[in-house]
Coordinates of C-alpha atoms in Angstrom, one line a residue:
M1 CA 0.0 0.0 -0.2
L2 CA 1.2 3.6 -0.6
L3 CA 0.0 6.5 1.6
I4 CA 0.4 10.0 0.5
K5 CA 0.4 12.7 3.5
N6 CA -0.4 16.0 4.5
G7 CA -0.9 17.3 1.0
R8 CA -3.4 19.8 -0.9
V9 CA -5.8 17.3 -2.6
I10 CA -7.9 18.9 -5.5
D11 CA -10.5 17.0 -7.1
P12 CA -11.8 19.1 -10.2
K13 CA -14.7 16.7 -10.7
T14 CA -15.7 17.2 -7.2
Q15 CA -14.5 20.4 -6.6
F16 CA -12.8 18.8 -3.4
D17 CA -9.6 21.2 -2.3
Q18 CA -8.5 20.6 1.2
I19 CA -5.3 19.1 3.4
A20 CA -5.7 15.4 3.3
D21 CA -4.0 12.0 3.1
I22 CA -4.4 9.4 0.4
L23 CA -4.3 5.7 1.0
M24 CA -3.8 3.2 -2.2
D25 CA -3.7 -0.4 -2.6
Q26 CA -2.8 -1.9 -5.9
D27 CA -4.6 0.1 -8.4
K28 CA -7.2 1.7 -6.2
I29 CA -7.4 4.5 -4.0
I30 CA -8.6 3.0 -0.4
K31 CA -9.0 5.9 1.5
I32 CA -9.0 9.9 1.4
G33 CA -9.3 11.6 4.5
K34 CA -7.5 13.3 7.4
N35 CA -4.5 11.8 9.6
L36 CA -4.8 8.6 8.1
S37 CA -2.5 6.1 10.5
E38 CA -2.9 2.9 8.4
S39 CA 0.6 0.9 8.1
A40 CA 1.5 1.3 4.2
D41 CA 4.6 0.0 2.4
Q42 CA 5.6 3.6 1.2
I43 CA 4.9 6.8 2.7
I44 CA 4.9 10.1 0.6
D45 CA 5.0 13.4 2.8
A46 CA 3.5 15.8 0.6
T47 CA 3.3 18.6 3.0
G48 CA 3.5 22.0 1.1
L49 CA 2.3 19.9 -1.9
V50 CA -0.4 19.5 -4.6
V51 CA -2.2 16.4 -5.1
A52 CA -4.2 16.1 -8.3
P53 CA -5.4 13.6 -10.7
G54 CA -2.7 12.1 -12.9
L55 CA -2.8 14.7 -16.3
V56 CA -4.6 13.1 -19.0
D57 CA -3.2 14.2 -22.2
V58 CA -5.7 13.2 -25.0
H59 CA -3.2 14.4 -28.0
V60 CA 0.4 13.0 -28.5
H61 CA 2.5 11.6 -30.9
F62 CA 4.8 8.5 -30.0
R63 CA 5.7 7.7 -33.5
E64 CA 5.3 3.8 -33.5
P65 CA 5.4 2.2 -35.7
G66 CA 7.6 3.5 -38.4
Q67 CA 9.2 6.8 -37.0
T68 CA 10.9 5.3 -33.5
H69 CA 13.9 7.7 -34.3
K70 CA 11.9 10.3 -33.3
E71 CA 10.1 8.7 -30.2
D72 CA 8.6 5.2 -29.5
I73 CA 5.5 4.2 -27.3
H74 CA 8.3 3.4 -24.2
T75 CA 10.1 6.7 -24.3
G76 CA 6.8 8.5 -24.6
A77 CA 5.7 6.8 -21.9
L78 CA 8.6 7.8 -19.8
A79 CA 8.1 11.4 -20.7
A80 CA 4.5 11.6 -20.0
A81 CA 5.5 10.2 -16.4
A82 CA 8.0 12.9 -16.1
G83 CA 5.3 15.4 -16.7
G84 CA 2.7 14.2 -14.6
V85 CA 0.7 12.4 -17.2
T86 CA -0.7 9.1 -16.3
S87 CA -2.9 8.5 -19.6
V88 CA -2.4 9.5 -22.8
V89 CA -4.2 9.0 -26.6
M90 CA -1.9 8.6 -29.1
M91 CA -2.6 10.1 -32.8
A92 CA -2.7 7.6 -36.0
N93 CA -0.1 9.3 -38.2
T94 CA 2.6 6.5 -38.1
N95 CA 3.6 4.3 -40.6
P96 CA 1.9 2.7 -41.9
T97 CA -1.4 4.5 -40.3
V98 CA -3.6 3.0 -37.7
S99 CA -6.1 2.6 -40.3
D100 CA -7.0 -1.2 -39.7
V101 CA -7.4 -3.4 -36.8
E102 CA -4.1 -5.3 -37.4
T103 CA -1.7 -2.0 -37.0
L104 CA -4.5 -1.1 -33.8
K105 CA -3.9 -4.0 -31.9
E106 CA 0.1 -4.0 -32.6
V107 CA 0.3 -0.3 -31.0
L108 CA -2.0 -1.4 -28.1
D109 CA -0.1 -4.5 -27.3
S110 CA 2.9 -2.2 -27.5
A111 CA 1.4 0.3 -24.7
A112 CA -0.1 -2.2 -22.7
K113 CA 3.3 -3.1 -21.6
E114 CA 3.9 0.7 -20.4
A115 CA 3.6 1.9 -16.7
I116 CA 0.8 4.2 -17.7
H117 CA -2.6 4.0 -19.4
I118 CA -1.9 4.5 -23.4
Y119 CA -5.0 4.6 -25.7
S120 CA -5.3 5.3 -29.5
V121 CA -7.3 6.8 -32.1
A122 CA -7.8 5.3 -35.6
T123 CA -7.9 7.2 -38.8
I124 CA -10.8 8.4 -40.3
T125 CA -9.3 7.7 -44.0
K126 CA -7.7 4.8 -45.0
G127 CA -3.8 5.6 -45.0
F128 CA -4.9 9.5 -44.6
D129 CA -6.3 9.1 -47.9
G130 CA -8.9 11.9 -47.5
Q131 CA -11.5 9.6 -49.3
N132 CA -11.9 6.0 -48.3
L133 CA -13.5 5.6 -44.6
T134 CA -12.0 3.1 -42.2
D135 CA -14.0 0.3 -40.5
F136 CA -15.3 2.4 -37.5
S137 CA -17.0 -0.7 -35.6
A138 CA -14.5 -3.0 -36.1
L139 CA -11.9 -0.4 -35.0
L140 CA -13.8 0.8 -31.9
A141 CA -14.3 -2.8 -30.9
A142 CA -10.6 -3.6 -31.2
G143 CA -10.2 -0.9 -28.8
A144 CA -10.0 2.4 -30.6
V145 CA -11.2 5.3 -28.4
A146 CA -12.0 8.2 -31.5
F147 CA -11.0 8.7 -35.0
S148 CA -8.9 12.0 -36.4
D149 CA -6.7 12.1 -39.6
D150 CA -4.7 14.7 -37.2
G151 CA -2.4 16.5 -39.5
I152 CA -4.2 16.0 -42.8
P153 CA -7.4 18.3 -42.7
L154 CA -10.4 16.5 -44.4
Q155 CA -10.5 18.6 -47.7
S156 CA -13.4 16.7 -49.0
S157 CA -16.7 18.2 -47.2
K158 CA -18.8 14.9 -48.7
V159 CA -16.4 12.7 -47.0
L160 CA -16.7 14.8 -43.7
K161 CA -20.4 14.2 -43.5
E162 CA -20.4 10.2 -44.2
A163 CA -17.6 10.5 -41.6
L164 CA -19.6 12.2 -39.2
D165 CA -22.8 9.7 -40.1
L166 CA -20.3 7.1 -39.5
A167 CA -19.3 8.6 -36.1
R168 CA -23.0 9.4 -35.0
D169 CA -24.2 6.0 -35.8
N170 CA -21.1 4.4 -33.7
Q171 CA -21.5 6.6 -30.9
T172 CA -18.2 8.0 -31.4
F173 CA -16.6 10.9 -32.4
L174 CA -13.9 12.8 -35.0
S175 CA -11.2 15.0 -33.5
L176 CA -10.6 17.6 -36.3
H177 CA -7.1 19.2 -37.6
E178 CA -8.1 22.3 -39.0
E179 CA -6.0 24.1 -41.6
D180 CA -7.4 24.6 -45.5
P181 CA -4.2 23.4 -47.5
E182 CA -5.7 25.8 -50.4
L183 CA -5.8 28.8 -48.1
N184 CA -2.2 28.3 -46.8
G185 CA 1.1 28.7 -47.6
I186 CA 4.1 27.3 -45.8
L187 CA 3.0 25.6 -43.1
G188 CA 4.6 26.2 -39.4
F189 CA 4.9 30.0 -39.7
N190 CA 2.2 32.3 -39.4
E191 CA 1.4 34.9 -41.7
G192 CA 2.9 38.0 -39.9
I193 CA 6.3 36.4 -39.3
A194 CA 6.3 34.8 -42.2
E195 CA 5.8 37.8 -45.0
K196 CA 8.2 40.3 -42.3
A197 CA 11.1 38.0 -41.2
F198 CA 10.9 35.1 -43.8
K199 CA 9.7 36.8 -46.9
I200 CA 7.5 33.9 -47.5
C201 CA 3.7 33.0 -47.6
G202 CA 2.8 31.3 -44.4
A203 CA -0.2 29.8 -42.8
T204 CA -2.9 32.2 -42.4
G205 CA -5.7 32.4 -39.8
V206 CA -8.4 32.2 -42.3
A207 CA -7.1 28.6 -43.4
E208 CA -7.6 27.9 -39.7
Y209 CA -11.1 29.1 -38.7
S210 CA -13.0 28.9 -42.4
M211 CA -12.7 25.3 -42.4
I212 CA -14.0 25.1 -38.5
A213 CA -16.8 26.9 -39.7
R214 CA -17.4 24.6 -42.3
D215 CA -16.8 21.6 -40.5
L216 CA -19.0 22.7 -37.2
M217 CA -21.9 23.3 -39.5
I218 CA -21.6 20.0 -41.1
A219 CA -21.7 18.6 -37.6
Y220 CA -24.5 20.7 -36.5
D221 CA -26.6 19.4 -39.4
R222 CA -26.0 16.1 -38.8
Q223 CA -26.0 16.1 -35.4
A224 CA -22.5 14.4 -34.7
H225 CA -19.9 15.1 -32.2
V226 CA -16.6 17.3 -33.4
H227 CA -13.8 17.7 -31.5
I228 CA -11.5 20.4 -32.6
Q229 CA -8.1 20.3 -32.1
H230 CA -5.3 22.5 -30.8
L231 CA -6.8 26.3 -31.8
S232 CA -5.0 28.8 -32.2
K233 CA -6.9 32.0 -33.5
A234 CA -9.2 33.7 -31.5
E235 CA -11.7 34.0 -34.6
S236 CA -11.5 29.9 -33.9
V237 CA -12.5 30.5 -30.1
K238 CA -15.7 32.8 -31.6
V239 CA -16.5 30.3 -33.9
V240 CA -16.5 27.6 -31.7
E241 CA -18.4 29.7 -29.2
F242 CA -21.4 30.4 -31.9
A243 CA -21.6 26.4 -33.0
Q244 CA -22.1 25.6 -29.3
Q245 CA -24.6 28.4 -28.6
L246 CA -26.4 26.9 -31.7
G247 CA -26.6 23.5 -30.5
A248 CA -23.9 21.9 -32.1
K249 CA -22.3 18.5 -30.5
V250 CA -18.7 20.6 -30.4
T251 CA -15.7 20.4 -28.1
A252 CA -12.1 22.3 -28.6
E253 CA -8.5 22.1 -27.2
V254 CA -5.6 24.1 -26.9
A255 CA -1.9 23.7 -27.0
P256 CA -0.3 24.9 -24.0
Q257 CA 2.4 26.6 -26.5
H258 CA -0.4 28.8 -28.0
F259 CA -1.9 30.2 -25.0
S260 CA 2.1 31.0 -23.9
R261 CA 3.8 32.5 -26.8
T262 CA 3.6 33.9 -29.8
E263 CA 5.1 34.0 -33.4
Q264 CA 8.0 35.9 -32.0
L265 CA 9.4 32.9 -30.5
L266 CA 10.5 31.9 -34.2
L267 CA 12.8 34.4 -33.9
E268 CA 14.3 33.4 -31.0
K269 CA 14.3 29.8 -30.9
G270 CA 14.1 28.7 -34.6
A271 CA 12.7 25.5 -35.8
N272 CA 12.1 23.8 -32.3
A273 CA 9.3 26.6 -32.5
K274 CA 7.6 25.6 -35.8
M275 CA 4.1 24.0 -35.3
N276 CA 1.1 23.5 -37.2
P277 CA -0.9 25.3 -36.3
P278 CA 2.1 27.9 -35.6
L279 CA 2.4 30.0 -32.8
R280 CA 0.3 33.3 -33.5
Y281 CA -0.4 36.8 -32.4
E282 CA -0.4 38.4 -29.0
S283 CA -4.3 39.0 -29.7
D284 CA -4.6 35.4 -30.5
R285 CA -2.7 34.2 -27.5
L286 CA -5.2 36.6 -25.5
G287 CA -8.0 34.9 -27.5
V288 CA -7.7 31.2 -26.8
I289 CA -7.1 32.5 -22.9
E290 CA -10.4 34.1 -23.3
G291 CA -11.9 30.7 -24.6
L292 CA -10.4 29.0 -21.6
K293 CA -12.0 31.3 -19.2
S294 CA -15.1 30.9 -20.3
G295 CA -15.3 27.2 -20.8
V296 CA -15.8 27.3 -24.9
I297 CA -12.3 25.4 -25.1
S298 CA -12.7 22.6 -22.6
V299 CA -9.3 20.7 -22.8
I300 CA -5.7 21.2 -22.7
A301 CA -3.6 18.9 -24.8
T302 CA -0.2 19.3 -25.8
D303 CA 0.0 17.7 -29.4
H304 CA 3.5 16.2 -27.9
A305 CA 5.4 16.1 -31.2
P306 CA 9.1 14.7 -31.1
H307 CA 11.7 15.0 -33.8
H308 CA 15.4 13.9 -34.2
A309 CA 17.5 17.0 -33.7
D310 CA 19.0 16.4 -36.9
E311 CA 15.6 16.9 -38.8
K312 CA 14.9 20.3 -37.0
N313 CA 18.7 21.7 -37.6
V314 CA 18.4 21.8 -41.2
A315 CA 20.0 24.9 -42.9
D316 CA 16.6 25.9 -44.7
I317 CA 14.1 26.5 -41.8
T318 CA 11.1 25.7 -44.0
Q319 CA 12.2 22.3 -44.3
A320 CA 12.3 21.6 -40.9
P321 CA 9.3 19.4 -39.8
S322 CA 6.9 21.0 -37.5
G323 CA 6.4 20.0 -33.6
M324 CA 7.5 20.1 -30.9
T325 CA 7.8 18.3 -27.5
G326 CA 5.4 19.0 -24.9
L327 CA 4.4 16.3 -22.2
E328 CA 7.4 17.2 -19.8
T329 CA 6.1 21.0 -19.9
S330 CA 2.8 21.4 -19.9
L331 CA 2.0 21.6 -16.1
S332 CA 4.4 24.2 -15.9
L333 CA 3.2 26.2 -18.8
G334 CA -0.2 26.3 -17.6
L335 CA 0.9 27.2 -14.0
T336 CA 3.3 30.1 -15.3
Y337 CA 1.0 31.5 -17.9
L338 CA -2.7 30.6 -16.8
V339 CA -2.3 30.3 -12.9
E340 CA 0.3 32.8 -12.3
E341 CA -1.2 35.6 -14.7
G342 CA -4.5 35.4 -12.8
H343 CA -6.5 34.1 -15.9
L344 CA -7.3 30.9 -14.4
S345 CA -7.8 29.0 -10.8
L346 CA -5.8 26.0 -10.1
M347 CA -8.8 24.3 -9.9
A348 CA -9.8 25.3 -13.5
L349 CA -6.5 24.5 -14.9
L350 CA -6.3 21.0 -13.7
E351 CA -10.1 20.3 -14.7
K352 CA -9.1 21.1 -18.3
M353 CA -6.0 18.6 -18.0
T354 CA -7.5 16.0 -16.1
Y355 CA -11.2 15.6 -15.8
N356 CA -12.7 17.1 -18.9
P357 CA -10.3 15.4 -21.1
A358 CA -10.8 12.1 -19.7
K359 CA -14.4 12.7 -19.7
L360 CA -14.0 13.6 -23.1
Y361 CA -12.8 10.2 -24.3
Q362 CA -14.3 8.3 -21.7
L363 CA -11.7 7.2 -20.3
P364 CA -11.5 6.0 -16.6
A365 CA -9.1 8.5 -15.0
G366 CA -9.0 12.2 -14.3
Y367 CA -11.0 12.2 -10.9
L368 CA -9.6 11.4 -7.2
A369 CA -12.4 9.2 -5.3
E370 CA -12.6 6.2 -3.0
N371 CA -12.7 3.0 -5.3
G372 CA -11.4 5.1 -8.2
P373 CA -8.0 4.6 -9.9
A374 CA -4.8 5.0 -7.9
D375 CA -3.6 7.7 -11.1
L376 CA -2.1 10.7 -9.3
V377 CA 0.4 13.6 -9.9
V378 CA 2.5 15.2 -6.5
F379 CA 3.7 18.7 -7.8
D380 CA 5.0 22.1 -6.1
D381 CA 2.7 24.6 -7.6
Q382 CA 5.0 27.3 -6.7
E383 CA 8.5 25.9 -7.3
D384 CA 10.9 27.6 -9.8
R385 CA 12.1 25.3 -12.9
M386 CA 14.5 26.2 -15.7
V387 CA 13.6 24.1 -18.4
S388 CA 16.4 21.7 -19.2
S389 CA 17.3 19.6 -22.4
D390 CA 17.4 16.3 -20.4
F391 CA 14.3 15.1 -21.3
A392 CA 13.1 11.7 -20.6
S393 CA 11.7 11.8 -24.2
K394 CA 13.8 10.6 -27.2
A395 CA 13.6 14.2 -28.7
A396 CA 14.5 17.8 -27.0
N397 CA 12.7 19.9 -29.9
S398 CA 11.3 22.2 -27.1
P399 CA 11.1 26.1 -27.5
F400 CA 10.9 26.4 -24.0
I401 CA 14.3 25.0 -23.0
G402 CA 16.2 27.5 -20.9
D403 CA 13.2 29.4 -19.9
H404 CA 12.2 29.6 -16.4
L405 CA 8.7 28.4 -15.7
K406 CA 6.4 28.0 -12.2
G407 CA 5.9 24.3 -10.9
Q408 CA 7.8 20.9 -10.8
V409 CA 6.1 17.4 -10.8
K410 CA 7.5 15.5 -7.8
Y411 CA 6.0 11.8 -8.0
T412 CA 3.9 10.6 -10.5
I413 CA 1.9 7.3 -9.3
C414 CA 0.1 5.4 -12.1
K415 CA -1.8 2.1 -11.0
G416 CA -0.7 2.7 -7.4
K417 CA 3.0 3.3 -8.4
I418 CA 5.6 5.5 -8.2
V419 CA 6.4 5.9 -12.1
Y420 CA 8.6 9.0 -11.8
Q421 CA 10.1 10.6 -8.8
A422 CA 12.2 14.0 -8.9

């Protein structure tokens, strides 16, 4: 048994926020209360620390199969644990893509060996071809938790409509990457910095919010659930808000990088700050924060996208792949740019990083309760840290290396076992 003593226990599901002890036996919480004196094999003194549900990140890329020089499921799991994350949902843009039951079972078999909970979506279309839908019912039966062609927008409105009907009939949903290729230039560069500093046509805002508008109206018509991934534009938040008020079944997420920094970071950190969608203007950063505050955006997810250093360190930045590692900095970015700056309470931040994403994907996670899962994070919300490049991930393509942030994970506990200790 494992006993955590004297921590500030926060449970977003019940809004519980008190100094308390938590006793765990194997993979379940046995008791939550004050001054628990039961004998335990291990005792953690959490005085002055926050004890919360293990973080739930529903947008990660673990690159297995086919791109394991960047990351694999094992190193991705280690990175998650180091960031306080005990449940993740992997995207399906592997090689081959997770478009059939055989590939899905392969990744889930590999995932089952890890110390944290790892789930996977399947692709909407076969091999990301944008045209031929996968077998939703068979993939759901084999363990897929939703469907996404993340990284490749669905250009055909007809295919989208058919996919939404299939998702609705199978009581599941689509997670969509929204950037219309026909309205974009070179990806990874916001249109402002692209023109001024790089003299190129970059990724436009209208490519994002116009595609969101199209897709949400089709989803509204079909009465199907759509989840919008990594919003980056203030206008996108307004479009989602409009659709929600209309009665559309729509949820949305934002990545920590988009509420933390702007396009200027590209000039400071180069290719490590290149991502899709790109870092935007300060008005957009504030816009997505307003979306978090209002509840229009209910989920924070990292879009953890590891790349090999050689891939990022090319002479021509336009040829570098987009994406950044995010699992090991997400909590600190939330504490620094949302809680410390007074935008969200600690309870509200944790709700968007635990209970809400777990509820969206119907995962048995994201809350603290007796007989509930023994998945927790223990962290110091006030400790200052300097982000180093010594990540548990295979990759270190983070533009936040060298930054001073708030918050330090002390322990990550999954299935009642300590899987990370600072």
